[in-house]
Amino acid sequence: MSAHHEEMTKTTPMQVVVATVGGLVAPLIAIFLIIQLVLGIQASHMNQDTDAQSKVVAERIKPVGEVKVVDANAVKVEKNGEEVFNAVCTACHTSGALGAPKYGNKGDWASRIGQGYNTLVKHAVEGIRTMPARGGASDLSDAELARAVAYMGNSAGAKFTAP
Ligand code: HEC
């Protein structure tokens, strides 16, 4: 009897292991499931307007300046005075639009030529009154503008030497 009883109550090492592991793992599984539940609830809340939110965020974090990609291999070919005139200046300086001194018109240009080549070039670069800076073509170089000024001035009696 006593031997049998002993056998019934004796805890085997295997039982100890099972009990210990079970006791540790069960709570871990419970915690894991709770975390999953919480995360799931959060995710479903956030999904509602993530689209609108991400747009707002993108707007906030977008760079202040935007990079304009220019082909570094594209060589800029400098235009001569006539080419610049035909591409840009003619828009006003052929018809005299906005009171622009007309190409080839000595009367229009005489007093302007009197200011000197450098002043005229400066005004072409910076603009003056209704004459827009660089004739509105911001990609023109100073040299191209100077050539166009010489081209127009010389058409009206000046003897400017273009760069
Ligand atoms: C949008 C019209 C317009 C275009 C395009 C334009 N001009 Fe003019 N330009 C004017 C007007 C208007 C004046 C007269 C401004 C004034 O004296 O009030 C003027 C005057 C000038 C003068 C005389 C400035 C002075 O001091 O008397 C020069 C030089 C000149 N333009 C150069 C150019 C060149 C070079 C180009 C082309 C690259 C060009 N302009 C394109 C409108 C234009």
CSV table of C-alpha atoms and ligand atoms in Angstrom, one decimal:
chain,number,residue,atom,x,y,z
A,1,MET,CA,0.0,0.0,0.0
A,2,SER,CA,2.6,2.4,1.0
A,3,ALA,CA,4.8,1.6,-2.0
A,4,HIS,CA,1.8,2.1,-4.3
A,5,HIS,CA,0.9,5.3,-2.6
A,6,GLU,CA,4.4,6.6,-3.1
A,7,GLU,CA,4.3,5.8,-6.7
A,8,MET,CA,1.0,7.7,-7.1
A,9,THR,CA,2.3,10.9,-5.5
A,10,LYS,CA,5.9,10.9,-6.7
A,11,THR,CA,6.4,13.6,-9.2
A,12,THR,CA,8.6,12.5,-12.1
A,13,PRO,CA,11.2,14.9,-13.5
A,14,MET,CA,9.2,14.8,-16.7
A,15,GLN,CA,6.1,16.1,-14.9
A,16,VAL,CA,8.2,18.9,-13.4
A,17,VAL,CA,9.4,20.0,-16.8
A,18,VAL,CA,5.9,19.9,-18.3
A,19,ALA,CA,4.4,21.9,-15.5
A,20,THR,CA,7.2,24.5,-15.6
A,21,VAL,CA,7.1,24.9,-19.3
A,22,GLY,CA,3.3,25.0,-19.3
A,23,GLY,CA,3.3,27.5,-16.5
A,24,LEU,CA,5.6,29.8,-18.4
A,25,VAL,CA,4.4,29.4,-21.9
A,26,ALA,CA,0.7,29.8,-21.2
A,27,PRO,CA,1.0,33.4,-19.9
A,28,LEU,CA,3.4,34.3,-22.7
A,29,ILE,CA,0.8,33.1,-25.3
A,30,ALA,CA,-1.8,35.2,-23.5
A,31,ILE,CA,0.4,38.3,-23.5
A,32,PHE,CA,1.2,37.7,-27.2
A,33,LEU,CA,-2.5,37.5,-28.1
A,34,ILE,CA,-3.3,40.7,-26.1
A,35,ILE,CA,-0.5,42.5,-27.9
A,36,GLN,CA,-1.8,41.3,-31.2
A,37,LEU,CA,-5.3,42.5,-30.3
A,38,VAL,CA,-4.1,45.9,-29.3
A,39,LEU,CA,-2.0,46.3,-32.4
A,40,GLY,CA,-4.9,45.2,-34.6
A,41,ILE,CA,-7.2,47.8,-33.1
A,42,GLN,CA,-4.7,50.5,-33.6
A,43,ALA,CA,-4.1,49.5,-37.2
A,44,SER,CA,-7.8,49.6,-37.9
A,45,HIS,CA,-8.1,53.1,-36.5
A,46,MET,CA,-5.1,54.4,-38.4
A,47,ASN,CA,-6.2,52.9,-41.7
A,48,GLN,CA,-9.2,55.2,-41.7
A,49,ASP,CA,-7.4,58.3,-43.0
A,50,THR,CA,-3.9,57.2,-43.7
A,51,ASP,CA,-4.3,58.4,-47.2
A,52,ALA,CA,-5.2,61.9,-46.2
A,53,GLN,CA,-2.6,61.9,-43.5
A,54,SER,CA,0.2,60.7,-45.7
A,55,LYS,CA,-0.6,63.5,-48.2
A,56,VAL,CA,-0.4,66.0,-45.4
A,57,VAL,CA,2.9,64.6,-44.2
A,58,ALA,CA,4.3,64.4,-47.7
A,59,GLU,CA,3.3,68.1,-48.1
A,60,ARG,CA,5.1,69.0,-44.8
A,61,ILE,CA,8.3,67.1,-45.4
A,62,LYS,CA,8.7,67.9,-49.0
A,63,PRO,CA,11.9,69.9,-49.8
A,64,VAL,CA,11.7,73.6,-49.9
A,65,GLY,CA,13.4,73.9,-53.2
A,66,GLU,CA,12.9,71.5,-56.0
A,67,VAL,CA,15.8,70.3,-58.0
A,68,LYS,CA,15.5,70.9,-61.7
A,69,VAL,CA,17.4,68.2,-63.5
A,70,VAL,CA,19.3,69.5,-66.4
A,71,ASP,CA,21.2,67.3,-68.8
A,72,ALA,CA,24.8,68.0,-67.9
A,73,ASN,CA,25.9,66.8,-71.3
A,74,ALA,CA,23.7,69.3,-73.2
A,75,VAL,CA,26.2,71.9,-74.3
A,76,LYS,CA,24.7,75.3,-74.5
A,77,VAL,CA,25.4,76.8,-77.9
A,78,GLU,CA,25.9,80.5,-77.6
A,79,LYS,CA,23.9,82.5,-80.1
A,80,ASN,CA,25.1,85.4,-82.0
A,81,GLY,CA,23.4,88.8,-81.9
A,82,GLU,CA,21.1,88.2,-84.9
A,83,GLU,CA,20.0,84.8,-83.6
A,84,VAL,CA,19.2,86.2,-80.1
A,85,PHE,CA,17.3,89.1,-81.8
A,86,ASN,CA,15.3,86.7,-84.0
A,87,ALA,CA,14.6,84.4,-81.1
A,88,VAL,CA,13.6,86.9,-78.4
A,89,CYS,CA,14.1,90.6,-78.9
A,90,THR,CA,12.1,90.8,-82.2
A,91,ALA,CA,8.9,90.2,-80.3
A,92,CYS,CA,9.0,93.9,-79.2
A,93,HIS,CA,11.8,95.5,-81.1
A,94,THR,CA,10.5,94.9,-84.6
A,95,SER,CA,7.0,96.3,-84.0
A,96,GLY,CA,7.9,98.7,-81.3
A,97,ALA,CA,5.5,97.0,-78.8
A,98,LEU,CA,5.3,98.7,-75.4
A,99,GLY,CA,7.3,101.6,-76.9
A,100,ALA,CA,10.4,99.5,-77.6
A,101,PRO,CA,13.0,101.2,-79.9
A,102,LYS,CA,12.5,99.5,-83.3
A,103,TYR,CA,15.2,97.6,-85.1
A,104,GLY,CA,16.8,99.7,-87.8
A,105,ASN,CA,15.1,102.9,-86.7
A,106,LYS,CA,17.7,105.6,-86.1
A,107,GLY,CA,15.2,108.0,-84.6
A,108,ASP,CA,14.2,105.5,-82.0
A,109,TRP,CA,17.8,104.6,-81.1
A,110,ALA,CA,19.8,107.8,-81.3
A,111,SER,CA,19.3,109.0,-77.7
A,112,ARG,CA,19.7,105.4,-76.5
A,113,ILE,CA,22.9,104.8,-78.3
A,114,GLY,CA,24.1,108.1,-76.8
A,115,GLN,CA,24.1,106.4,-73.4
A,116,GLY,CA,26.9,104.1,-74.5
A,117,TYR,CA,27.1,100.4,-75.2
A,118,ASN,CA,27.8,99.3,-71.6
A,119,THR,CA,24.8,101.1,-70.3
A,120,LEU,CA,22.6,99.7,-72.9
A,121,VAL,CA,23.9,96.2,-72.2
A,122,LYS,CA,23.3,96.7,-68.5
A,123,HIS,CA,19.7,97.8,-69.2
A,124,ALA,CA,19.2,94.8,-71.4
A,125,VAL,CA,20.5,92.5,-68.7
A,126,GLU,CA,18.7,94.1,-65.8
A,127,GLY,CA,15.7,95.4,-67.6
A,128,ILE,CA,14.6,99.0,-67.6
A,129,ARG,CA,11.0,100.4,-67.3
A,130,THR,CA,8.8,98.2,-69.6
A,131,MET,CA,11.9,96.4,-71.0
A,132,PRO,CA,12.0,93.1,-69.1
A,133,ALA,CA,15.3,91.8,-67.8
A,134,ARG,CA,17.1,89.7,-70.5
A,135,GLY,CA,14.1,90.4,-72.7
A,136,GLY,CA,12.3,87.9,-70.6
A,137,ALA,CA,14.6,85.1,-71.7
A,138,SER,CA,16.4,84.2,-68.5
A,139,ASP,CA,18.5,81.6,-70.2
A,140,LEU,CA,20.4,84.2,-72.3
A,141,SER,CA,23.9,84.8,-71.2
A,142,ASP,CA,25.3,88.3,-70.7
A,143,ALA,CA,27.4,87.9,-73.8
A,144,GLU,CA,24.4,86.9,-75.9
A,145,LEU,CA,22.5,89.9,-74.7
A,146,ALA,CA,25.5,92.2,-75.4
A,147,ARG,CA,25.6,90.8,-79.0
A,148,ALA,CA,21.9,91.4,-79.5
A,149,VAL,CA,22.3,95.0,-78.2
A,150,ALA,CA,25.1,95.5,-80.7
A,151,TYR,CA,23.1,93.9,-83.5
A,152,MET,CA,20.1,96.3,-82.8
A,153,GLY,CA,22.3,99.4,-82.1
A,154,ASN,CA,24.4,98.9,-85.2
A,155,SER,CA,21.2,98.5,-87.3
A,156,ALA,CA,20.4,102.1,-86.3
A,157,GLY,CA,23.8,103.7,-86.8
A,158,ALA,CA,25.9,102.7,-83.8
A,159,LYS,CA,29.3,101.1,-84.1
A,160,PHE,CA,29.3,98.7,-81.2
A,161,THR,CA,31.7,95.8,-81.2
A,162,ALA,CA,29.9,92.7,-79.9
A,163,PRO,CA,31.8,90.4,-77.5
B,1,HEC,C1,8.5,92.3,-74.0
B,1,HEC,C2,9.0,93.3,-74.9
B,1,HEC,C3,10.5,93.3,-75.1
B,1,HEC,C4,11.4,92.3,-75.4
B,1,HEC,C5,11.1,90.9,-75.7
B,1,HEC,C6,12.7,92.9,-75.5
B,1,HEC,N1,12.6,94.3,-75.2
B,1,HEC,FE1,14.2,95.6,-75.1
B,1,HEC,N2,12.9,97.1,-74.7
B,1,HEC,C7,11.5,96.9,-74.6
B,1,HEC,C8,10.9,98.2,-74.3
B,1,HEC,C9,9.5,98.5,-74.1
B,1,HEC,C10,12.0,99.1,-74.2
B,1,HEC,C11,11.9,100.6,-73.9
B,1,HEC,C12,12.0,100.7,-72.4
B,1,HEC,C13,12.0,102.2,-72.0
B,1,HEC,O1,12.9,102.9,-72.3
B,1,HEC,O2,11.0,102.6,-71.3
B,1,HEC,C14,13.2,98.4,-74.5
B,1,HEC,C15,14.5,98.9,-74.6
B,1,HEC,C16,15.6,98.2,-74.8
B,1,HEC,C17,16.9,98.8,-74.8
B,1,HEC,C18,17.3,100.2,-74.6
B,1,HEC,C19,17.5,100.4,-73.1
B,1,HEC,C20,17.9,101.9,-72.8
B,1,HEC,O3,18.6,102.1,-71.8
B,1,HEC,O4,17.4,102.8,-73.5
B,1,HEC,C21,17.8,97.8,-75.1
B,1,HEC,C22,19.3,97.9,-75.2
B,1,HEC,C23,17.0,96.6,-75.3
B,1,HEC,N3,15.7,96.9,-75.1
B,1,HEC,C24,17.5,95.4,-75.5
B,1,HEC,C25,16.8,94.2,-75.7
B,1,HEC,C26,17.3,93.0,-76.1
B,1,HEC,C27,18.8,92.7,-76.3
B,1,HEC,C28,16.3,92.1,-76.2
B,1,HEC,C29,16.3,90.6,-76.5
B,1,HEC,C30,17.2,89.8,-75.8
B,1,HEC,C31,15.1,92.8,-75.8
B,1,HEC,N4,15.4,94.1,-75.6
B,1,HEC,C32,13.8,92.2,-75.8
B,1,HEC,C33,10.8,95.8,-74.7
B,1,HEC,C34,11.3,94.6,-75.0
